[in-house]
Coordinates of C-alpha atoms in Angstrom, one line a residue:
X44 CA -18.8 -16.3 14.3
X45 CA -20.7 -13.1 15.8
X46 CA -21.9 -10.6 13.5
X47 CA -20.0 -7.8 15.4
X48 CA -16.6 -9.9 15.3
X49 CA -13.3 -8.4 14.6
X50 CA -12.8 -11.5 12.3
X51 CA -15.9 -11.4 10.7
X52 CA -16.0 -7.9 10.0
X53 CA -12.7 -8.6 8.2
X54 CA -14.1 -10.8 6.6
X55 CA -16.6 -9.1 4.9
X56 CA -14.3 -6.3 3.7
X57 CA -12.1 -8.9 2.3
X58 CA -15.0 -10.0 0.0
X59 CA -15.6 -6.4 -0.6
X60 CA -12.2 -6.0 -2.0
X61 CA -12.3 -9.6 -3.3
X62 CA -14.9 -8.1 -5.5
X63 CA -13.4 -4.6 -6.5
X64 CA -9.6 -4.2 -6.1
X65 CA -8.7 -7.9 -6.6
X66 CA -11.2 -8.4 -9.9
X67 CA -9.9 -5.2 -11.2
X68 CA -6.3 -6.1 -10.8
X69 CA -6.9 -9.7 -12.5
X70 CA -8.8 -8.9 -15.3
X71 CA -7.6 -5.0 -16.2
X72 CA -4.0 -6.2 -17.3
X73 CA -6.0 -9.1 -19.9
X74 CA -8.7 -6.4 -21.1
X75 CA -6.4 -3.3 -21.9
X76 CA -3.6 -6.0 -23.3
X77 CA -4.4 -4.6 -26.8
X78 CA -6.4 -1.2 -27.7
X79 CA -8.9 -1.6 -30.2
X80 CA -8.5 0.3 -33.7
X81 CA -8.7 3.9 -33.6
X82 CA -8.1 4.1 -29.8
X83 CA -5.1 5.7 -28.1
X84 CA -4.6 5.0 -24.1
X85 CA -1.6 6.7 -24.3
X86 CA -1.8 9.2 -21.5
X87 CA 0.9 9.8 -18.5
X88 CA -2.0 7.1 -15.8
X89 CA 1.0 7.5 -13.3
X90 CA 1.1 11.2 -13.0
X91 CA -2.9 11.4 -12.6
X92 CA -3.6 8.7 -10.4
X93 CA -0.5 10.1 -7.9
X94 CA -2.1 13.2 -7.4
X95 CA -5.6 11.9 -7.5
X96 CA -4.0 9.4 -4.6
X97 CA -2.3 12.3 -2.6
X98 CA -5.3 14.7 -2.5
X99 CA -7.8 11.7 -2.0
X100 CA -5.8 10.3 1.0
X101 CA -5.3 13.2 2.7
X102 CA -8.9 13.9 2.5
X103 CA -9.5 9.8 3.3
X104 CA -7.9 11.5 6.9
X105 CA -11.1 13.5 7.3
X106 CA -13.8 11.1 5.7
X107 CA -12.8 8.1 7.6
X108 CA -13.6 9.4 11.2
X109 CA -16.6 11.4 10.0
X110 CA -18.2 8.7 7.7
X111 CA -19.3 5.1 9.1
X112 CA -16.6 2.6 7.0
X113 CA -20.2 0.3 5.4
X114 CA -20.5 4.2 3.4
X115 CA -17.2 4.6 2.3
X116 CA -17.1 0.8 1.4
X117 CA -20.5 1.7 -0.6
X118 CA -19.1 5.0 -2.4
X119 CA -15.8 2.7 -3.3
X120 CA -17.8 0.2 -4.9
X121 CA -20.1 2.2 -6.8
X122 CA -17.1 4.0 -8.5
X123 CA -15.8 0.6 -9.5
X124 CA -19.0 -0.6 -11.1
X125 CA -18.3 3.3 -12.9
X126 CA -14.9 1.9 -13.8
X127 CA -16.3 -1.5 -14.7
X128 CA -18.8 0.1 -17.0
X129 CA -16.0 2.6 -18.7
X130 CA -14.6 -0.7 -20.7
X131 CA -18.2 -1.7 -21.9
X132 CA -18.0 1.8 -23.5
X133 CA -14.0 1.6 -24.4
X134 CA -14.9 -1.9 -26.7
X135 CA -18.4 -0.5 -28.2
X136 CA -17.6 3.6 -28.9
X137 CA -13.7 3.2 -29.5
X138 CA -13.4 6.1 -27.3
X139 CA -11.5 6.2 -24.4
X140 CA -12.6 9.5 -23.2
X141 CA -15.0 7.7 -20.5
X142 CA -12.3 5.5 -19.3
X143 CA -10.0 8.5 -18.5
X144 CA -12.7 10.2 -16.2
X145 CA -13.5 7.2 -14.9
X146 CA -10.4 5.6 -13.7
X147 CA -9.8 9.2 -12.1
X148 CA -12.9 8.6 -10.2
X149 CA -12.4 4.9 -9.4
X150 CA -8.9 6.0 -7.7
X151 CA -10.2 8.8 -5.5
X152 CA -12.7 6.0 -4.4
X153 CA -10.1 3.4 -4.4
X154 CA -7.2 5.7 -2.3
X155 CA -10.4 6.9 0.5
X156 CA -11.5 2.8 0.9
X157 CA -7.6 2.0 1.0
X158 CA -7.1 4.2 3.9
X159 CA -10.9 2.8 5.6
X160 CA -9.2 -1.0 5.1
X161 CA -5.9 -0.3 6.6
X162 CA -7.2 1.7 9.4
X163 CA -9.6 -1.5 10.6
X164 CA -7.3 -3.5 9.7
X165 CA -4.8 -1.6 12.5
X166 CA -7.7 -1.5 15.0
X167 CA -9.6 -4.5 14.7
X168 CA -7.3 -7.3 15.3
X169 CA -5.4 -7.4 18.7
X170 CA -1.6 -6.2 18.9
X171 CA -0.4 -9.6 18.6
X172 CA -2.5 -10.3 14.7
X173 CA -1.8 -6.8 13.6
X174 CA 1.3 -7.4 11.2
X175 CA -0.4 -10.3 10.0
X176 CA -3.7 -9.0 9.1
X177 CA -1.8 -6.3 7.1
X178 CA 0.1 -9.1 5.3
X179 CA -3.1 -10.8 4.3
X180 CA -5.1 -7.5 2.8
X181 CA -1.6 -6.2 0.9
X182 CA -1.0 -9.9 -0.3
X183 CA -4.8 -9.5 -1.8
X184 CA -3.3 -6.8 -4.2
X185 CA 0.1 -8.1 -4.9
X186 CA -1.2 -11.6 -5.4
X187 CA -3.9 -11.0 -7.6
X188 CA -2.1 -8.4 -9.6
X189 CA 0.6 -10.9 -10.6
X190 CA -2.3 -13.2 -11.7
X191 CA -3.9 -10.6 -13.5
X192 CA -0.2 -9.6 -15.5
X193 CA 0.3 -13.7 -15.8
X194 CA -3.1 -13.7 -17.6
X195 CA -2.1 -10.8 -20.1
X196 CA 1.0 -12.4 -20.8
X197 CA -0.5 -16.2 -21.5
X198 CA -4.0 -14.8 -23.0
X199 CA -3.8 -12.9 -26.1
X200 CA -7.0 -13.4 -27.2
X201 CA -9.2 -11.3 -29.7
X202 CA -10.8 -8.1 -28.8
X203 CA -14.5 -9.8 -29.0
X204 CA -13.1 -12.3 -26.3
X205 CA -11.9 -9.4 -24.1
X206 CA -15.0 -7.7 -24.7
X207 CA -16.7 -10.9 -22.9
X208 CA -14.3 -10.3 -20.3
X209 CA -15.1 -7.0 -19.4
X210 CA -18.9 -7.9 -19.4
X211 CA -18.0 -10.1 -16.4
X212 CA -15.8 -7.8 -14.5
X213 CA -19.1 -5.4 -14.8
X214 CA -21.5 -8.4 -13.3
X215 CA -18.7 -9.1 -10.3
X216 CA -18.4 -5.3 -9.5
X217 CA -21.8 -5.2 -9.3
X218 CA -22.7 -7.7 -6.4
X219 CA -19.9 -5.4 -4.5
X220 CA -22.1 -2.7 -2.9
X221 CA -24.5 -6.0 -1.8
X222 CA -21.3 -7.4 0.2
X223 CA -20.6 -3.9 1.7
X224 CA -23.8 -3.0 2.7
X225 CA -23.1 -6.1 5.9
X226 CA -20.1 -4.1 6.8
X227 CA -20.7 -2.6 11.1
X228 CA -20.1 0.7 12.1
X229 CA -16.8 0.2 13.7
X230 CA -18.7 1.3 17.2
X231 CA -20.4 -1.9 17.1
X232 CA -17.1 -4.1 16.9
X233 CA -16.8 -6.2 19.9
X234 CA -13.7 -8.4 20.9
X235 CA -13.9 -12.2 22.0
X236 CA -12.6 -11.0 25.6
X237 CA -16.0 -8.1 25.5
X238 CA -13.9 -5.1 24.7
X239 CA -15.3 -2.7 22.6
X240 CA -13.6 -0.5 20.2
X241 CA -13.0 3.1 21.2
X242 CA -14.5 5.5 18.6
X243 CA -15.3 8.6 20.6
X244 CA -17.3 11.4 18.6
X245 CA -15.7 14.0 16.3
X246 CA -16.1 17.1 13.8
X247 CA -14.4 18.4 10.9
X248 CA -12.9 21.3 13.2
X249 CA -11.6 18.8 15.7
X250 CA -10.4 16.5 12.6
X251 CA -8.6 19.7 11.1
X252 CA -6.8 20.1 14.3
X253 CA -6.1 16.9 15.4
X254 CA -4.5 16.1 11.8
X255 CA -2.3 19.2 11.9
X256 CA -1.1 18.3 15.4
X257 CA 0.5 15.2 13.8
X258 CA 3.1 17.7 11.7
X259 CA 3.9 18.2 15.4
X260 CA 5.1 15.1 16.6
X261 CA 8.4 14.2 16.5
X262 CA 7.7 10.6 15.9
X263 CA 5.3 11.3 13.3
X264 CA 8.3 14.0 11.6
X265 CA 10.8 11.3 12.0
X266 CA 8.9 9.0 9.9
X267 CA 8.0 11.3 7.2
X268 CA 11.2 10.7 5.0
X269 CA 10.7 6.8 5.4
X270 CA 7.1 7.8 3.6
X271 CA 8.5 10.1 1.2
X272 CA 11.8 9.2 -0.3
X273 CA 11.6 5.5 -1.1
X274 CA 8.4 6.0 -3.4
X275 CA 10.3 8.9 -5.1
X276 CA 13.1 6.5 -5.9
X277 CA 10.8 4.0 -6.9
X278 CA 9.0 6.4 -9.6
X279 CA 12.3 7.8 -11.0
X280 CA 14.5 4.3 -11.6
X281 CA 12.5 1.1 -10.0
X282 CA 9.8 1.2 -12.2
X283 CA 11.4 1.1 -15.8
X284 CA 10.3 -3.0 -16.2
X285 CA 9.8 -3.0 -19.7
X286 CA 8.4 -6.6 -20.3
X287 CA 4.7 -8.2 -18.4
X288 CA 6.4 -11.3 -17.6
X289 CA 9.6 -8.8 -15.5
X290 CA 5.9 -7.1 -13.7
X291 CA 4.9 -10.7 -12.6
X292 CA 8.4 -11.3 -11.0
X293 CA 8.0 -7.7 -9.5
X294 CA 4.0 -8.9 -8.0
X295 CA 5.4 -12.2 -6.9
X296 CA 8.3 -10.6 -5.0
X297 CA 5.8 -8.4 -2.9
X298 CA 3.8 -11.3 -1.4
X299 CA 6.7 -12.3 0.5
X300 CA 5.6 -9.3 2.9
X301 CA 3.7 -12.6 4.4
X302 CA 7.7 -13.7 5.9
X303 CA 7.7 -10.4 7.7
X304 CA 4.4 -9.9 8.9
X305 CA 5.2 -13.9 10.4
X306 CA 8.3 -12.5 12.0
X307 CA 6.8 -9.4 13.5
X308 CA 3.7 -10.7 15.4
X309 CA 5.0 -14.1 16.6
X310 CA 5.9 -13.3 19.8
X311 CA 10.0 -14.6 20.1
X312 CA 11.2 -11.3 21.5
X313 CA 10.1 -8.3 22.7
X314 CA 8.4 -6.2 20.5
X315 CA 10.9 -3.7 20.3
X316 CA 13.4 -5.9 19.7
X317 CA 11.4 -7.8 16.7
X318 CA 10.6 -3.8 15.0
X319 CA 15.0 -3.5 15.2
X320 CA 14.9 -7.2 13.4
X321 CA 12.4 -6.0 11.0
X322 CA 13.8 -2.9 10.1
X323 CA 17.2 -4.9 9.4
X324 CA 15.6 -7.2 7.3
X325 CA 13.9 -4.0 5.3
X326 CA 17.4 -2.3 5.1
X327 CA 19.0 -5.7 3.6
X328 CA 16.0 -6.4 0.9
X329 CA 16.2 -3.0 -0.2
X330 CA 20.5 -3.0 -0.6
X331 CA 20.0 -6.0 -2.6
X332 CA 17.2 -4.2 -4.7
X333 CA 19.6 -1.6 -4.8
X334 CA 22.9 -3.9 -5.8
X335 CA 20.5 -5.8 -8.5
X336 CA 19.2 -2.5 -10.2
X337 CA 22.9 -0.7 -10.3
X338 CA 24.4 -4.0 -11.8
X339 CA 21.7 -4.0 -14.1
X340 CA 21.8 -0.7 -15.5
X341 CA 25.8 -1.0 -15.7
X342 CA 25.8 -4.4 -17.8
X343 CA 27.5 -3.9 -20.7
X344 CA 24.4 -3.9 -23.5
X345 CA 25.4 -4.0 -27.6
X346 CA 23.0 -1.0 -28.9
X347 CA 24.9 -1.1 -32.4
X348 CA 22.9 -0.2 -35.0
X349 CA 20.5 2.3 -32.5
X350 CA 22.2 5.9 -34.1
X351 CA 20.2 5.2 -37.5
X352 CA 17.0 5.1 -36.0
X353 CA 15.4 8.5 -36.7
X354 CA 13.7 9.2 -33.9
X355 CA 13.7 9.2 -30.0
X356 CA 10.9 6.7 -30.0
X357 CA 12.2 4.1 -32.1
X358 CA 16.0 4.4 -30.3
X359 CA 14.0 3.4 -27.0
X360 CA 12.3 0.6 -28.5
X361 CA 15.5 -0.7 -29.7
X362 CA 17.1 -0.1 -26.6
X363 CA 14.3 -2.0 -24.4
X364 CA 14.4 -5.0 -27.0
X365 CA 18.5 -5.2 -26.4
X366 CA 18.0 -5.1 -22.9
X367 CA 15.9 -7.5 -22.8
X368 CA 17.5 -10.2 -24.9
X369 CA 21.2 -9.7 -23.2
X370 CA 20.7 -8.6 -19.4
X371 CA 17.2 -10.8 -19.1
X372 CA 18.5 -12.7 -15.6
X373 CA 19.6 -9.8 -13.9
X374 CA 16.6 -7.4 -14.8
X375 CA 14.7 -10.1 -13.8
X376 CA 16.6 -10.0 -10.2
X377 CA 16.2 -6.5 -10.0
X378 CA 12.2 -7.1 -10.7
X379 CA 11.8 -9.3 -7.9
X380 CA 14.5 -7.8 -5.3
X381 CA 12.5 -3.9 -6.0
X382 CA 9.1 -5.9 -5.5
X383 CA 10.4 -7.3 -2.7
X384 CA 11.4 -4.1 -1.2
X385 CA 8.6 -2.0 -1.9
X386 CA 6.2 -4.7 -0.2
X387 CA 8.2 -5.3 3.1
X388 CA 9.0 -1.1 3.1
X389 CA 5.0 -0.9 3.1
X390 CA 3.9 -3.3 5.3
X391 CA 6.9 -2.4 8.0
X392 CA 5.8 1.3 7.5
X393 CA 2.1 0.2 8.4
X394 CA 2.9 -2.0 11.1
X395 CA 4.7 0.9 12.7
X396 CA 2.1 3.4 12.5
X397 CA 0.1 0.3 14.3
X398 CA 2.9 0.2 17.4
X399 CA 1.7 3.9 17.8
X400 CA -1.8 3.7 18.8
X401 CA -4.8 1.3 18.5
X402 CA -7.3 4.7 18.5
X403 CA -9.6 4.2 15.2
X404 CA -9.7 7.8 14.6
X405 CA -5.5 8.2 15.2
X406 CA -4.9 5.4 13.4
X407 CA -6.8 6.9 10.1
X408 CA -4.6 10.2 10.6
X409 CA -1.6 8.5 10.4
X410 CA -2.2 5.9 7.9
X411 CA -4.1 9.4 5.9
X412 CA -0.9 10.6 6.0
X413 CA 0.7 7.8 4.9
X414 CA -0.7 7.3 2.1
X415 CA -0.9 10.4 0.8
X416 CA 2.9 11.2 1.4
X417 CA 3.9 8.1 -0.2
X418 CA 1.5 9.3 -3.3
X419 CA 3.8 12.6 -3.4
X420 CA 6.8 10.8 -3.0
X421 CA 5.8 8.6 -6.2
X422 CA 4.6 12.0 -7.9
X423 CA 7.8 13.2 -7.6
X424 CA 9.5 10.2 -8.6
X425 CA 7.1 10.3 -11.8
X426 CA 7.8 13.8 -12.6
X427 CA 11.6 13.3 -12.5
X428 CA 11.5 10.5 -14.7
X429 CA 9.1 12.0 -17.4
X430 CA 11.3 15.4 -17.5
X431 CA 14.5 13.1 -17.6
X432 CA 16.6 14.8 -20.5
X433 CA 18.4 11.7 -21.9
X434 CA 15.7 9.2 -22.0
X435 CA 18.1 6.4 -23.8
X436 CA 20.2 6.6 -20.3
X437 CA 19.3 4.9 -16.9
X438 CA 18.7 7.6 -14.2
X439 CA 22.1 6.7 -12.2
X440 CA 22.8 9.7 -9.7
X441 CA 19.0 9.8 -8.9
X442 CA 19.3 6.2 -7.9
X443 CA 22.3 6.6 -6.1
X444 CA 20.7 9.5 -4.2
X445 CA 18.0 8.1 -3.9
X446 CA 18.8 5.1 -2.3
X447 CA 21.6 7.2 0.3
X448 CA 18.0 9.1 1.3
X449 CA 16.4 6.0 1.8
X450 CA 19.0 4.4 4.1
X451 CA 19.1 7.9 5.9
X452 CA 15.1 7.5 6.1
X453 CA 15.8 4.3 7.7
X454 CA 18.0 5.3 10.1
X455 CA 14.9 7.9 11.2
X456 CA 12.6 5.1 11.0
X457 CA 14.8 3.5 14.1
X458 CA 15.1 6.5 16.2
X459 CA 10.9 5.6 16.7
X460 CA 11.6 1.9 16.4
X461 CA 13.9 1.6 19.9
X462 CA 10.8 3.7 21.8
X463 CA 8.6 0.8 20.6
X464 CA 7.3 -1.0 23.7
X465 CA 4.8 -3.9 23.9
X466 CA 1.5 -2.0 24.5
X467 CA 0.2 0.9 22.7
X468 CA -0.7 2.6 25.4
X469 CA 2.6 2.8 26.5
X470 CA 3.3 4.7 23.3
X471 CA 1.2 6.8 23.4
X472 CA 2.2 7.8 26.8
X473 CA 5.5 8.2 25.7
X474 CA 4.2 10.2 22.0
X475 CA 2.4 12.3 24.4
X476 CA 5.8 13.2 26.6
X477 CA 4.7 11.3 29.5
X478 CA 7.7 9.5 31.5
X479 CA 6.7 5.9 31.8
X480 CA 10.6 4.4 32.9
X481 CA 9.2 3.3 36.2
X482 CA 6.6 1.5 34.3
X483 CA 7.5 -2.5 34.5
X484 CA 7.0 -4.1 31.1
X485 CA 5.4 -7.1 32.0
X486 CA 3.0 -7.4 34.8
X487 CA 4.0 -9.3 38.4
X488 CA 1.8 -12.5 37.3
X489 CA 3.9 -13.0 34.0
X490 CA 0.5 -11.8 32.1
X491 CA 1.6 -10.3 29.0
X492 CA 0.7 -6.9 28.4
X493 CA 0.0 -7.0 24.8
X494 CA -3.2 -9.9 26.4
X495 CA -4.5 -7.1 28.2
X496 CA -3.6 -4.2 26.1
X497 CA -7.0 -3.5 24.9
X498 CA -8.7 -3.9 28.8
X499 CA -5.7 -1.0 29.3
X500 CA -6.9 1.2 26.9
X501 CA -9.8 1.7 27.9
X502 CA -9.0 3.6 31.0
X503 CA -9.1 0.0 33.4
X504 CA -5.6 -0.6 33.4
X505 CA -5.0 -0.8 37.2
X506 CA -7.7 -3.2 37.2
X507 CA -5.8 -5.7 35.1
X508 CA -2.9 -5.0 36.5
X509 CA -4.2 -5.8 39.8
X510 CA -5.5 -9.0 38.8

């Protein structure tokens, strides 16, 4: 394989991550399984890390197109090895001061590398892989987080022994910035069929106005609520799983994103019409997360004896513990169905930003934006849960409106699915209010457009289309 390969260069951040994200996510679950003595973790992680993620990936927008990827990779990694080194310090001092700052630091690295790996993973591969590229990196995290919670729940092991552990996770997170050190400038990138990748030059001013022209697009405005609201349901009702093993279900049922990104790159139909399959197969995952949740929070549960427990804390407990032994099989639905649907709602929403334009520098505005809405949306959600008044009772009307936004965000989401057509540029001809109806879809000679997509985009499209 070239140096300069799309593949290859995939390659290498896939080690990258292999190294960071993925050994996090497997070991974190075993190593914080327990605190030591005289150490309190108890602080809201969800609250912080959603704004760290919202104001990290909204500057990721900016960073990305200014910064060669092999530096962000670098910055990312370094903050993990911070990260890494924070548990060294948790086990020896007891103090988990150092673990708080640096697990803030570690996600505002994490969130700007996370928008860098999507964005090459949009542009890099041709139209055809795209889906399936994105399956592969997201499996990377759901996968390896569902080992990681397996491992907490069949290791409890002493706190010497998870010590050892996090020793380890400091020598693997420090090889990282070795692996990302091979990564190209994206410039470099060169295509089997000789195309290079278009990275034109830019500045913060342009970057500024570019990013605030895509509030402007209706497209872009449509799709906002399908990156808003399901993340805000998700943080107010999906996420009460109150048992490690109902987390693993919840990890397991997001690898199946693999089914859809199968389904939306092979090519069986048009591209258009395989977005309007997808987006059907979203809806109907998510109404049976939906359906599993509801029934779950309506079972009838016994709580007798939960009025003469003095205080809030201990009623919860209690409640959890109930919960647990009566309604296991259908929280354990729920688990899977909400994993499920979160997975396939994040890889369809990626995939569609990818259907709008195989740019490197538009692609990291939109997925920016992405990510950093879906971070507010799960602030949101977060906040609503934590200010909750009746914490003993299932959030019921904010799931119900909730999931009544979502649909309606869906609904959105296919008003830019049916102007999906089987090149790029196409859309962007079409984002950019260009008529292209007297445009035939597929050339005279049967050659598919998505082959020669990429020749077409860089400004020689009557030249393949002659051929």
């Amino acid at each position: 394989m070239r140096y300069n390969s799309p593949i290859t260069q995939l390659s290498i951040v896939a080690v990258t991550l292999v190294l960071t994200t993925v050994a996090r996510r497997l070991v974190q679950g075993y190593i914080l399984q327990e605190t030591p003595e005289q150490l309190n973790l108890g602080y809201n992680r969800e609250t912080v890390t959603s704004v760290v993620v919202f104001v990290s990936s909204f500057l990721g927008i900016f960073i990305v197109n200014l910064v060669e990827s092999r530096f962000i990779f670098l910055f990312y990694t370094l903050t993990n090895v911070i990260y890494a080194s924070s548990f060294i310090v948790l086990y020896r001092n007891h103090s988990s001061t150092f673990e708080h700052a640096a697990n803030i630091i570690d996600a505002f690295g994490y969130s700007i590398s996370r928008v860098a790996t999507l964005v090459i993973v949009l542009a890099y591969p041709g139209e055809k892989w795209k889906a399936r590229a994105l399956a592969v990196f997201l499996i990377l995290e759901y996968l390896s987080a569902a080992v990681g919670d397996l491992i907490a729940v069949n290791h409890s092991d002493s706190e010497s022994r998870r010590y050892s552990g996090a020793i380890i996770f400091l020598c693997i997170s420090c090889v990282a910035p070795f692996a990302a050190l091979f990564i190209a400038p994206s410039h470099n990138i060169v295509r089997n069929d000789g195309v290079y990748l278009l990275t034109p030059s830019t500045s913060l001013k342009n970057e500024i106005t570019e990013t605030l022209r895509i509030f402007a697009n209706r497209y872009m405005l449509l799709l906002i609520p399908y990156m808003l609201v399901y993340p805000m349901l998700f943080g107010a009702t999906f996420i009460q799983l109150p048992d490690r093993r109902l987390m693993v279900l919840f990890d397991f049922g997001k690898v199946l994103v693999i089914l859809l990104g199968q389904m939306l790159d092979i090519k069986w139909a048009r591209r258009r019409i395989r977005g309007i399959v997808g987006l059907t197969v979203v809806s109907v995952v998510f109404l049976a997360s939906f359906g599993t949740v509801a029934a779950s929070q309506y079972f009838h549960y016994d709580f007798s004896g939960l009025e003469q427990l003095p205080s809030l804390e201990q009623q919860k407990e209690f409640r959890i513990k109930q919960i647990i032994a009566q309604g296991y099989p259908i929280i354990s639905a729920a688990a899977f169905f909400a994993g499920m649907a979160s997975g396939l709602i994040e890889l369809y929403g990626y995939w569609l930003m990818g259907t709008l334009t195989n740019d490197l520098k538009s692609s990291a505005r939109f997925v920016g934006t992405y990510h950093s809405t879906m971070a507010l949306g799960g602030f949101i959600g977060f906040q609503m849960a934590e200010h909750h008044t009746n914490k003993n009772k299932p959030m019921t009307t904010a799931l119900f409106v909730g999931t009544a936004l979502t649909l309606v965000s869906f609904a959105l989401a296919f008003l830019v699915v049916r102007r999906i057509t089987e090149t790029n540029d196409w859309s962007l001809a079409k984002i950019g209010g260009q008529s292209t109806e007297d445009i035939p879809m597929e050339p005279e000679n049967n050659r598919s457009l998505v082959d020669i997509s990429d020749i077409k985009y860089q400004n020689k499209a009557m030249e393949a289309y002659a051929m």
